[in-house]
Coordinates of C-alpha atoms in Angstrom, one line a residue:
Chain A
M16 CA 81.5 63.4 -112.4
K17 CA 84.6 63.0 -113.3
I18 CA 87.0 61.8 -116.6
L19 CA 90.6 61.1 -116.1
V20 CA 93.2 61.4 -119.0
P21 CA 96.3 60.3 -118.5
V22 CA 98.8 61.5 -121.5
K23 CA 102.3 61.4 -122.3
Q24 CA 105.0 63.9 -123.4
I25 CA 106.3 61.5 -126.2
A26 CA 110.4 62.4 -127.6
S27 CA 111.2 62.0 -131.4
L28 CA 114.6 62.0 -132.4
D29 CA 116.5 64.5 -134.8
D30 CA 117.7 63.5 -138.3
Q31 CA 121.2 63.1 -136.5
F32 CA 121.4 61.4 -132.7
E33 CA 123.9 60.3 -130.6
M34 CA 123.7 57.0 -128.2
R35 CA 123.9 57.4 -124.7
D36 CA 128.0 56.6 -122.9
D37 CA 125.9 53.0 -121.5
G38 CA 124.6 52.3 -125.2
R39 CA 121.1 51.8 -124.0
D40 CA 119.0 54.5 -124.8
V41 CA 119.7 57.6 -127.2
D42 CA 121.3 61.1 -125.0
D43 CA 118.8 62.9 -124.5
D44 CA 120.4 66.4 -126.3
Y45 CA 119.0 65.4 -129.6
F46 CA 115.1 64.6 -128.0
E47 CA 112.5 66.6 -129.4
K48 CA 109.5 66.6 -127.2
D49 CA 106.2 66.7 -127.3
L50 CA 102.6 65.9 -126.6
N51 CA 101.5 62.1 -128.3
E52 CA 99.6 62.3 -130.8
F53 CA 97.0 60.2 -129.2
D54 CA 96.2 61.9 -126.0
H55 CA 95.1 64.6 -128.6
F56 CA 91.9 62.3 -129.2
S57 CA 91.6 61.4 -125.8
V58 CA 91.4 64.4 -124.4
E59 CA 89.0 65.6 -127.2
Q60 CA 86.6 63.0 -126.2
A61 CA 86.4 63.8 -122.5
L62 CA 86.1 67.5 -123.9
L63 CA 82.9 66.5 -125.8
I64 CA 81.3 64.2 -123.1
K65 CA 81.9 67.4 -120.4
E66 CA 80.4 69.6 -123.0
A67 CA 77.5 67.7 -123.3
A68 CA 76.5 67.1 -120.1
G69 CA 76.9 71.2 -119.3
D70 CA 77.9 71.3 -116.4
G71 CA 79.5 68.9 -113.6
V72 CA 81.8 67.2 -115.2
E73 CA 85.7 67.4 -115.0
V74 CA 88.3 66.5 -116.7
V75 CA 91.7 65.8 -115.1
V76 CA 94.8 65.2 -116.8
A77 CA 97.6 63.5 -115.4
I78 CA 101.3 62.8 -116.7
V79 CA 104.7 61.6 -115.4
G80 CA 107.5 63.0 -116.2
D81 CA 109.8 65.5 -115.2
D82 CA 109.5 69.6 -115.6
D83 CA 109.8 69.2 -119.3
A84 CA 106.3 67.2 -119.6
D85 CA 105.0 70.8 -118.3
D86 CA 104.4 71.7 -121.8
A87 CA 102.3 69.4 -122.4
L88 CA 100.3 69.4 -120.0
R89 CA 99.7 73.1 -120.8
T90 CA 98.7 72.0 -123.7
V91 CA 95.8 70.4 -122.5
L92 CA 95.1 73.0 -120.2
A93 CA 95.0 75.2 -122.9
K94 CA 92.1 73.2 -124.4
G95 CA 89.9 72.8 -121.5
A96 CA 90.8 70.7 -118.9
D97 CA 90.1 71.3 -115.8
R98 CA 93.1 70.6 -113.4
G99 CA 95.8 68.5 -114.2
I100 CA 98.5 66.0 -112.1
R101 CA 102.1 65.5 -112.4
V102 CA 104.0 62.8 -110.9
W103 CA 108.0 62.9 -110.5
D104 CA 110.4 61.1 -108.9
D105 CA 114.2 60.7 -111.0
A106 CA 113.7 57.5 -109.9
L107 CA 111.3 57.5 -112.8
A108 CA 113.7 57.6 -115.4
G109 CA 113.8 54.3 -116.4
A110 CA 109.8 53.8 -115.7
D111 CA 108.1 51.2 -118.8
G112 CA 103.9 51.3 -119.1
I113 CA 103.7 49.0 -115.9
V114 CA 105.0 51.5 -113.5
V115 CA 103.1 54.7 -114.9
A116 CA 100.5 52.6 -114.7
K117 CA 100.9 51.6 -111.2
I118 CA 101.1 55.2 -110.6
L119 CA 98.4 55.8 -112.7
A120 CA 96.2 53.3 -110.3
K121 CA 97.3 55.2 -107.1
L122 CA 95.9 58.5 -109.0
V123 CA 92.3 56.8 -109.5
E124 CA 91.8 56.1 -105.7
R125 CA 92.8 59.3 -105.0
E126 CA 90.5 61.2 -107.8
K127 CA 88.1 58.2 -107.7
P128 CA 86.9 58.9 -111.3
D129 CA 84.0 58.0 -113.6
M130 CA 85.8 56.8 -116.5
V131 CA 89.9 57.0 -117.3
F132 CA 90.4 57.4 -121.0
T133 CA 94.2 57.1 -122.7
G134 CA 95.3 57.0 -125.9
A135 CA 95.7 53.5 -127.6
Q136 CA 99.7 53.6 -127.7
S137 CA 102.4 56.7 -128.0
T138 CA 103.8 57.2 -130.8
D139 CA 107.6 56.6 -129.5
F140 CA 107.8 53.7 -128.0
G141 CA 104.3 52.2 -129.7
S142 CA 103.8 49.6 -126.2
A143 CA 100.0 49.7 -126.5
A144 CA 100.2 49.5 -122.8
T145 CA 100.0 51.5 -120.4
G146 CA 95.9 52.1 -120.4
M147 CA 95.4 48.1 -119.9
A148 CA 98.1 47.5 -117.3
L149 CA 96.1 50.5 -115.2
A150 CA 92.6 48.7 -115.9
G151 CA 94.2 45.1 -115.1
I152 CA 96.0 46.4 -111.4
L153 CA 92.1 48.4 -110.8
G154 CA 90.5 45.7 -111.8
W155 CA 88.2 47.9 -114.8
P156 CA 86.4 47.4 -117.5
H157 CA 88.3 47.6 -120.1
A158 CA 88.5 48.0 -124.4
A159 CA 91.1 49.2 -126.4
V160 CA 91.4 50.7 -129.4
V161 CA 87.9 52.8 -129.3
S162 CA 87.2 54.5 -132.9
H163 CA 84.0 55.3 -131.3
L164 CA 81.8 56.1 -128.1
D165 CA 78.3 56.2 -126.7
Y166 CA 78.7 57.4 -123.4
T167 CA 76.3 60.2 -120.7
P168 CA 78.1 61.0 -117.7
G169 CA 77.3 58.5 -114.9
A170 CA 75.7 55.7 -116.6
P171 CA 76.3 52.3 -116.4
S172 CA 77.4 51.1 -119.4
A173 CA 79.1 52.7 -122.6
T174 CA 78.6 51.3 -126.2
L175 CA 81.8 51.2 -127.9
R176 CA 83.0 50.6 -131.2
R177 CA 86.8 49.0 -130.9
E178 CA 88.9 49.2 -134.4
L179 CA 90.0 45.8 -135.6
E180 CA 91.9 44.7 -138.2
G181 CA 91.4 45.9 -142.0
G182 CA 89.0 48.3 -141.1
L183 CA 86.6 46.1 -139.4
E184 CA 84.9 46.8 -136.2
E185 CA 83.1 45.3 -133.3
V186 CA 80.4 47.3 -132.0
M187 CA 80.9 45.9 -127.6
S188 CA 79.2 47.6 -124.5
I189 CA 80.9 47.9 -121.3
R190 CA 79.9 48.7 -118.0
C191 CA 81.1 51.4 -116.3
P192 CA 83.7 52.6 -114.5
A193 CA 86.0 51.5 -117.5
V194 CA 89.2 52.4 -118.6
L195 CA 89.3 52.9 -122.5
S196 CA 92.4 53.5 -124.9
I197 CA 91.1 56.0 -127.6
Q198 CA 92.2 55.3 -131.6
L199 CA 93.4 58.0 -133.5
G200 CA 90.2 59.6 -135.7
I201 CA 88.0 59.4 -133.2
N202 CA 87.0 62.8 -133.2
Q203 CA 88.4 65.7 -134.7
P204 CA 90.7 67.7 -131.7
R205 CA 90.5 71.4 -131.2
Y206 CA 93.2 73.6 -131.0
A207 CA 93.8 75.6 -127.7
S208 CA 92.6 79.4 -128.5
L209 CA 94.7 81.9 -127.3
R210 CA 92.1 82.7 -124.2
G211 CA 92.6 79.3 -123.9
I212 CA 96.3 79.2 -123.9
K213 CA 96.5 82.3 -121.4
Q214 CA 94.0 80.4 -118.7
A215 CA 96.1 77.7 -118.5
K216 CA 98.8 78.8 -116.8
Q217 CA 96.2 79.9 -114.0
K218 CA 94.9 76.0 -113.7
Q219 CA 96.3 74.6 -110.7
V220 CA 99.1 71.1 -111.4
D221 CA 99.6 69.2 -108.7
E222 CA 102.9 68.1 -108.4
L223 CA 103.7 64.2 -106.3
S224 CA 106.5 62.1 -106.4
P225 CA 105.8 58.0 -106.3
D226 CA 106.5 58.1 -102.5
D227 CA 103.4 60.6 -101.7
L228 CA 101.6 57.8 -103.3
G229 CA 102.7 55.9 -101.9
L230 CA 104.8 53.4 -103.7
G231 CA 108.2 52.2 -103.3
E232 CA 111.6 51.0 -105.3
D233 CA 109.6 47.9 -105.7
D234 CA 107.4 49.3 -106.9
L235 CA 108.9 51.6 -110.1
R236 CA 111.0 48.5 -111.5
P237 CA 109.9 47.8 -115.2
A238 CA 108.3 45.0 -116.3
S239 CA 111.8 44.7 -119.2
N240 CA 115.7 45.7 -119.3
V241 CA 116.8 47.6 -122.3
R242 CA 120.3 45.6 -122.7
R243 CA 121.6 47.6 -125.9
M244 CA 119.9 50.4 -128.3
Y245 CA 121.1 50.7 -131.8
V246 CA 120.5 52.1 -135.1
P247 CA 119.5 49.3 -136.9
E248 CA 121.0 48.0 -140.3
R249 CA 118.8 49.1 -142.8
G250 CA 117.9 48.3 -146.4
K251 CA 118.7 50.5 -148.4
A252 CA 116.4 52.1 -151.2
E253 CA 118.8 53.0 -154.4
L254 CA 119.0 56.8 -154.4
I255 CA 117.7 58.6 -157.8
T256 CA 119.2 61.8 -157.7
G257 CA 119.3 64.9 -159.8
T258 CA 117.1 67.6 -160.4
A259 CA 113.2 67.3 -159.7
A260 CA 112.8 66.9 -163.7
E261 CA 115.1 64.3 -163.2
Q262 CA 114.2 62.4 -160.7
A263 CA 110.5 62.6 -162.0
A264 CA 112.0 61.2 -165.7
R265 CA 113.7 58.3 -164.1
L266 CA 110.9 57.5 -162.0
A267 CA 108.4 57.6 -165.1
E268 CA 110.6 54.9 -166.6
I269 CA 110.5 52.9 -163.9
I270 CA 106.9 52.8 -163.7
K271 CA 106.6 52.0 -167.4
E272 CA 109.2 49.3 -166.8
I273 CA 107.4 47.2 -164.2
R274 CA 104.4 48.4 -165.7
G275 CA 105.6 47.0 -169.2
M276 CA 104.2 49.8 -171.0
Chain B
M19 CA 108.9 27.7 -114.4
S20 CA 108.9 26.0 -117.6
G21 CA 107.5 25.8 -120.4
T22 CA 105.7 27.9 -123.0
I23 CA 101.7 28.7 -123.9
V24 CA 100.9 30.5 -126.8
I25 CA 97.8 32.0 -127.0
A26 CA 95.9 31.3 -130.3
M27 CA 93.7 34.9 -131.3
Q28 CA 90.3 33.4 -133.2
R29 CA 87.8 36.0 -134.8
N30 CA 84.4 34.8 -135.3
G31 CA 85.6 31.1 -134.9
E32 CA 88.3 31.6 -137.4
L33 CA 92.1 31.6 -136.6
L34 CA 93.9 34.3 -137.0
T35 CA 96.9 33.5 -139.3
S36 CA 99.4 35.5 -136.9
S37 CA 98.3 32.2 -134.0
F38 CA 100.5 30.5 -136.2
E39 CA 102.9 32.8 -136.5
A40 CA 103.1 32.8 -132.6
I41 CA 103.9 29.4 -133.0
T42 CA 107.0 29.6 -135.2
A43 CA 108.5 32.2 -132.6
A44 CA 107.8 30.2 -129.7
R45 CA 109.5 27.0 -131.5
G46 CA 112.3 28.9 -132.0
V47 CA 113.2 29.7 -128.3
K48 CA 111.9 26.6 -126.6
E49 CA 114.2 24.7 -125.0
A50 CA 115.2 20.6 -125.0
G51 CA 112.5 18.5 -122.9
D52 CA 110.6 22.2 -122.3
T53 CA 106.5 21.9 -123.5
L54 CA 104.7 23.8 -125.5
A55 CA 100.8 24.1 -125.6
V56 CA 98.7 26.1 -127.3
V57 CA 95.2 27.9 -125.9
I58 CA 92.1 28.6 -127.6
V59 CA 89.2 30.1 -126.3
A60 CA 85.8 29.7 -128.8
A61 CA 82.6 28.2 -128.7
D62 CA 83.8 25.2 -130.4
P63 CA 87.7 24.4 -129.6
Q64 CA 88.1 21.2 -130.4
S65 CA 87.1 21.8 -134.0
L66 CA 90.0 24.6 -133.9
A67 CA 92.5 21.9 -131.7
G68 CA 93.1 20.3 -135.1
P69 CA 94.3 22.8 -136.8
L70 CA 96.3 24.2 -133.9
S71 CA 98.6 20.8 -133.8
V72 CA 101.2 21.7 -136.1
G73 CA 104.7 22.8 -135.7
G74 CA 106.2 21.5 -132.5
V75 CA 103.0 21.7 -130.4
D76 CA 103.0 19.8 -127.1
E77 CA 98.9 20.4 -126.3
V78 CA 96.7 22.4 -127.1
I79 CA 94.2 23.6 -124.3
A80 CA 90.8 23.9 -125.4
V81 CA 88.8 26.4 -123.3
R82 CA 85.0 25.8 -124.3
A83 CA 83.2 29.7 -124.6
S84 CA 82.0 32.0 -126.4
D85 CA 83.6 33.1 -130.3
D86 CA 82.7 36.7 -128.8
F87 CA 86.5 38.7 -127.4
Q88 CA 85.8 39.0 -124.0
P89 CA 89.5 40.0 -122.5
D90 CA 88.0 39.4 -118.3
L91 CA 87.6 35.7 -120.2
I92 CA 90.8 35.7 -122.1
E93 CA 92.9 37.4 -118.5
A94 CA 90.8 34.7 -116.1
V95 CA 92.4 31.6 -118.1
L96 CA 95.8 32.9 -118.3
D97 CA 95.9 34.3 -114.3
D98 CA 94.4 30.1 -113.7
L99 CA 97.1 29.2 -116.3
I100 CA 100.2 31.6 -114.6
G101 CA 99.1 30.0 -110.9
Q102 CA 98.7 26.2 -112.2
R103 CA 101.3 25.6 -114.8
K104 CA 104.1 28.4 -114.2
P105 CA 104.5 28.7 -117.9
A106 CA 108.4 30.7 -118.7
L107 CA 107.1 32.1 -121.4
I108 CA 103.7 32.9 -122.5
L109 CA 103.1 34.4 -125.9
V110 CA 100.5 36.4 -128.3
P111 CA 99.6 38.4 -131.4
H112 CA 100.0 42.0 -131.2
G113 CA 96.9 42.1 -132.9
V114 CA 94.2 44.5 -131.4
D115 CA 92.8 42.2 -129.2
A116 CA 95.4 41.6 -127.7
W117 CA 96.5 45.0 -126.7
S118 CA 93.3 45.2 -124.6
F119 CA 94.2 41.8 -122.6
A120 CA 97.7 41.5 -122.8
P121 CA 99.2 44.5 -120.4
A122 CA 96.1 43.9 -117.6
T123 CA 97.1 40.0 -117.1
A124 CA 101.3 41.2 -117.3
A125 CA 100.9 44.1 -115.0
R126 CA 98.2 42.1 -112.2
N127 CA 100.7 39.1 -112.2
G128 CA 103.9 41.2 -112.5
L129 CA 105.3 39.4 -115.2
G130 CA 108.0 40.3 -117.6
F131 CA 107.0 42.2 -120.3
S132 CA 106.9 43.8 -123.2
T133 CA 105.4 44.4 -126.7
D134 CA 105.1 44.4 -130.4
V135 CA 108.8 42.1 -130.2
L136 CA 110.0 41.6 -133.4
A137 CA 113.3 39.4 -132.9
L138 CA 113.1 36.2 -129.6
R139 CA 116.4 34.3 -129.0
R140 CA 118.0 32.5 -126.6
E141 CA 121.5 34.1 -125.2
G142 CA 123.3 31.7 -122.9
G143 CA 119.9 30.9 -121.3
D144 CA 118.8 34.2 -121.6
L145 CA 115.6 35.1 -123.2
V146 CA 116.5 38.0 -125.4
A147 CA 113.6 40.4 -127.4
T148 CA 113.8 42.7 -129.6
R149 CA 111.5 45.4 -130.2
A150 CA 111.9 48.8 -132.0
G151 CA 111.6 52.3 -130.3
Y152 CA 111.5 56.2 -131.3
A153 CA 109.3 55.7 -134.0
E154 CA 111.2 52.7 -135.7
K155 CA 114.4 54.7 -135.6
V156 CA 115.7 53.2 -133.7
L157 CA 116.1 48.9 -132.3
M158 CA 116.4 47.3 -128.2
D159 CA 117.3 44.2 -127.3
I160 CA 115.9 44.0 -123.8
D161 CA 115.5 41.1 -121.4
F162 CA 113.8 40.4 -118.6
P163 CA 115.8 39.6 -115.3
G164 CA 114.4 37.9 -112.2
K165 CA 111.3 37.6 -114.2
E166 CA 109.7 33.6 -113.9
T167 CA 107.2 34.3 -116.5
V168 CA 107.7 37.0 -119.0
L169 CA 104.8 38.0 -121.1
L170 CA 105.0 39.1 -125.0
T171 CA 103.1 40.2 -127.7
L172 CA 104.7 39.2 -130.9
R173 CA 104.6 41.7 -134.1
T174 CA 102.7 40.1 -136.7
N175 CA 103.6 39.3 -140.2
V176 CA 107.1 38.8 -139.3
F177 CA 107.4 35.1 -138.2
E178 CA 106.8 32.5 -140.4
P179 CA 103.4 31.0 -140.1
A180 CA 103.8 27.0 -138.7
A181 CA 103.0 24.7 -140.5
G182 CA 103.5 20.7 -140.6
Q183 CA 101.5 18.7 -138.8
A184 CA 102.2 17.6 -134.7
Q185 CA 100.6 15.1 -132.8
A186 CA 99.3 17.3 -129.6
T187 CA 97.2 15.7 -126.9
V188 CA 94.3 18.1 -126.7
T189 CA 93.0 19.4 -123.2
E190 CA 89.5 20.6 -122.5
L191 CA 89.0 23.4 -120.1
A192 CA 86.0 24.3 -118.3
A193 CA 86.1 28.2 -118.7
P194 CA 86.5 29.9 -115.8
S195 CA 84.1 31.5 -113.4
A196 CA 85.1 35.5 -114.6
D197 CA 83.1 38.8 -113.9
I198 CA 82.7 39.5 -117.4
A199 CA 82.0 43.4 -118.5
T200 CA 81.9 43.7 -122.2
K201 CA 79.1 42.4 -124.4
H202 CA 79.4 41.9 -128.1
E203 CA 77.2 43.8 -130.0
G204 CA 77.6 43.0 -133.4
W205 CA 79.5 44.2 -136.2
K206 CA 80.6 47.4 -138.9
P207 CA 82.2 46.6 -141.9
P208 CA 84.6 48.5 -143.4
A209 CA 82.0 51.0 -145.6
D210 CA 81.3 50.8 -149.0
A211 CA 84.4 50.7 -151.3
G212 CA 82.6 52.4 -153.6
G213 CA 84.5 50.6 -156.2
I214 CA 88.0 51.5 -154.8
D215 CA 89.6 48.5 -154.9
I216 CA 93.1 48.6 -153.2
P217 CA 93.6 45.0 -152.3
G218 CA 93.3 44.1 -156.6
A219 CA 96.1 47.1 -157.6
E220 CA 98.2 46.5 -159.2
F221 CA 99.6 49.8 -159.3
I222 CA 99.4 52.0 -156.1
L223 CA 100.5 55.8 -155.7
S224 CA 99.7 56.3 -152.3
I225 CA 99.7 59.7 -150.4
G226 CA 100.4 61.0 -146.9
R227 CA 100.8 63.6 -144.5
G228 CA 102.9 65.3 -146.8
V229 CA 100.2 66.0 -148.7
A230 CA 99.1 69.1 -146.0
D231 CA 96.1 70.0 -146.9
E232 CA 92.2 68.9 -148.6
A233 CA 93.1 71.6 -151.3
N234 CA 96.2 69.9 -152.8
V235 CA 94.7 65.9 -152.4
E236 CA 93.0 66.3 -156.0
Q237 CA 96.2 66.7 -158.2
F238 CA 97.2 63.4 -156.8
L239 CA 93.9 61.8 -157.8
E240 CA 94.3 63.2 -161.4
L241 CA 97.5 62.3 -161.3
A242 CA 96.8 58.6 -160.5
D243 CA 94.3 58.3 -163.1
K244 CA 96.4 59.7 -165.4
M245 CA 99.4 57.0 -164.9
G246 CA 96.9 54.6 -164.4
A247 CA 97.3 53.9 -160.9
T248 CA 94.2 53.8 -157.8
L249 CA 95.0 56.3 -155.4
G250 CA 96.0 55.2 -151.7
C251 CA 96.7 57.0 -148.9
S252 CA 97.6 56.9 -145.1
R253 CA 95.5 57.0 -141.9
P254 CA 95.4 61.0 -141.3
I255 CA 94.4 61.8 -144.5
A256 CA 91.1 59.1 -144.4
D257 CA 90.8 60.4 -140.1
N258 CA 90.8 63.5 -141.9
G259 CA 88.2 62.7 -144.6
W260 CA 90.3 64.2 -146.9
L261 CA 89.9 60.7 -149.6
P262 CA 87.5 57.5 -147.8
K263 CA 88.5 54.7 -146.1
A264 CA 88.4 52.5 -148.8
R265 CA 91.4 54.1 -150.0
Q266 CA 93.6 53.6 -146.4
V267 CA 96.1 51.3 -146.7
G268 CA 97.9 49.9 -143.4
Q269 CA 97.1 47.7 -140.5
S270 CA 93.4 49.4 -140.1
G271 CA 93.0 50.1 -143.8
R272 CA 93.7 47.8 -146.9
L273 CA 96.2 45.5 -147.5
A274 CA 97.7 45.9 -150.7
A275 CA 97.3 42.3 -151.5
N276 CA 97.6 42.1 -155.5
C277 CA 99.9 45.1 -155.6
R278 CA 103.6 45.2 -157.8
L279 CA 104.7 48.6 -157.5
Y280 CA 103.6 51.2 -154.9
V281 CA 104.9 54.9 -155.1
A282 CA 104.7 56.2 -151.5
M283 CA 104.9 60.1 -151.4
G284 CA 104.7 61.7 -148.7
V285 CA 104.3 59.0 -146.6
S286 CA 107.0 58.6 -143.7
G287 CA 106.2 54.7 -143.2
S288 CA 104.7 54.0 -139.8
V289 CA 104.8 50.5 -139.0
Q290 CA 100.8 50.6 -139.0
H291 CA 101.5 51.8 -142.5
Q292 CA 104.0 49.1 -143.6
W293 CA 101.5 46.5 -142.4
G294 CA 99.2 46.8 -145.6
M295 CA 102.2 47.4 -147.8
K296 CA 105.6 46.2 -147.0
H297 CA 105.7 43.3 -148.8
V298 CA 105.1 44.9 -152.2
E299 CA 108.6 44.1 -154.6
N300 CA 108.9 47.4 -155.9
I301 CA 108.6 50.3 -153.6
V302 CA 109.2 53.7 -154.3
A303 CA 109.7 56.9 -151.5
V304 CA 109.2 60.3 -152.1
N305 CA 110.1 62.4 -149.6
T306 CA 111.7 65.4 -148.0
D307 CA 112.7 63.3 -144.7
P308 CA 115.3 61.3 -145.8
E309 CA 115.2 59.5 -142.3
A310 CA 111.7 58.9 -143.2
S311 CA 111.8 54.5 -142.4
I312 CA 109.7 54.4 -145.8
F313 CA 113.0 54.6 -146.9
S314 CA 114.3 51.2 -145.2
I315 CA 111.7 49.3 -147.1
A316 CA 112.0 50.9 -150.1
R317 CA 114.0 49.6 -153.5
Y318 CA 114.1 52.9 -154.7
G319 CA 114.1 56.4 -152.9
I320 CA 113.7 60.3 -153.9
V321 CA 114.7 62.9 -151.1
G322 CA 112.5 65.8 -152.7
D323 CA 109.4 67.5 -152.6
M324 CA 105.9 65.1 -153.7
F325 CA 104.5 69.0 -155.5
E326 CA 107.7 69.2 -157.5
I327 CA 108.2 65.4 -158.1
A328 CA 104.1 64.6 -159.0
A329 CA 104.1 67.9 -161.2
E330 CA 107.1 66.6 -163.3
L331 CA 106.0 63.6 -163.3
E332 CA 102.6 64.3 -164.7
N333 CA 104.7 65.5 -168.4
H334 CA 105.6 61.5 -168.8
F335 CA 101.8 60.4 -169.1

């Protein structure tokens, strides 16, 4: 029994940043990299299933990214995932969710997991695409934005809740194996223990290229092309300056004025 | 390749407003002589065809199935339409349902694809879409070279919902035989609000991640009470169980429908949070990060510590 959990290393921007010379992305000197917030929850869900089953469940984490992405992989290995796979080649620099899904589909063929959990979206681009694109390529049952899951390893179906707009949830049963995208709040993700961090260094991480997986240049073409990236004209708030006491006094005035007090 | 297809979405047989927003977006990039068709999958699609005949819709394609959301079925309908009609553009509201089926359809059919698109235009014949990146700090203009069909999901509450009666032809389409792997088992409505009324509140004081610890929450409940505000929060606060879900403002929480004054403290202003409050006329943001996206929709901004401001504010009420 195996659960595959693809994770992502996201990039957030420093307060000050500059565009790359070609104007199509931010200069990567200004990136701070971190594990995608949603992935803490998808990994936790897999670990909870593994622990409830007692034995015989392997949690494999996969990432598409360069050397830097090892940090994200070690973070989730330290939490208790058993093994990692990292796929990279410089040709993947412009990869989007569809390309990543093609790579993950090859990993699914290779690993033959019983379930795949992804984050519902990434916090940098928020495309909400990769997991369900993977399901589309595999032809597997799928559900997005899963906020609750009842699943026993090896069971032919699972019951889940999808979180909809306005706090409404739909209860749904789904045939397994399936690809599920996991929503924030489905569980309380654990922190890695010191022992876990130490152990993570010893865990196996396979490094593969798209070529190793039988993917060619055509497969790595993204589904869209960035013409330019830019900082938008933003609405400008009227800034209230001064000491905290002065700022609060002005805020109180504004509140009273609007409230007609 | 020509023509646009909009996928209208319904829940329990009721059309979602975002369906009409997608029609507006489609109309805005429609080329002369192109047709605009709207697809609706429902138990009684004929009854929804009339309401969908708005804003330049030429045809409503009515697919009789269940009202339950079944991604496999919508994908099968789309696979057929892509094969038979070869549309140039397919538009879907970026609601939770679209998250399930749109990427699957795009990947399987090798379509041009992007999600959460917030603007759409033609530039020298090319379709150019705009979406945000790096947690909304930048925008990107994107195109789809060499793609004969492009599928886009559209951010909701951006395009004006289409109005104005059109004379659409209604085509009934048999539901394709699809292997349906999911089954609707029921609904779980939001937990009882316990008297907390975010949609009805005129004045909301809202706290976010900046509150940092559960022990810090109480003072803001007291401050809200003292000021006559309803205390709201962003998602992480409710996910942590520090405040009930009924206080969560945003896409998966509540819409601050009647709010006239929204004071956001320690809230960064994610898209999902903005969904619930960006329409509010008077937004005040208090945040230590001057780059927080909440400042781009706020009328007044205080770059400062929410605890200091809150402590001082208390003296005025």
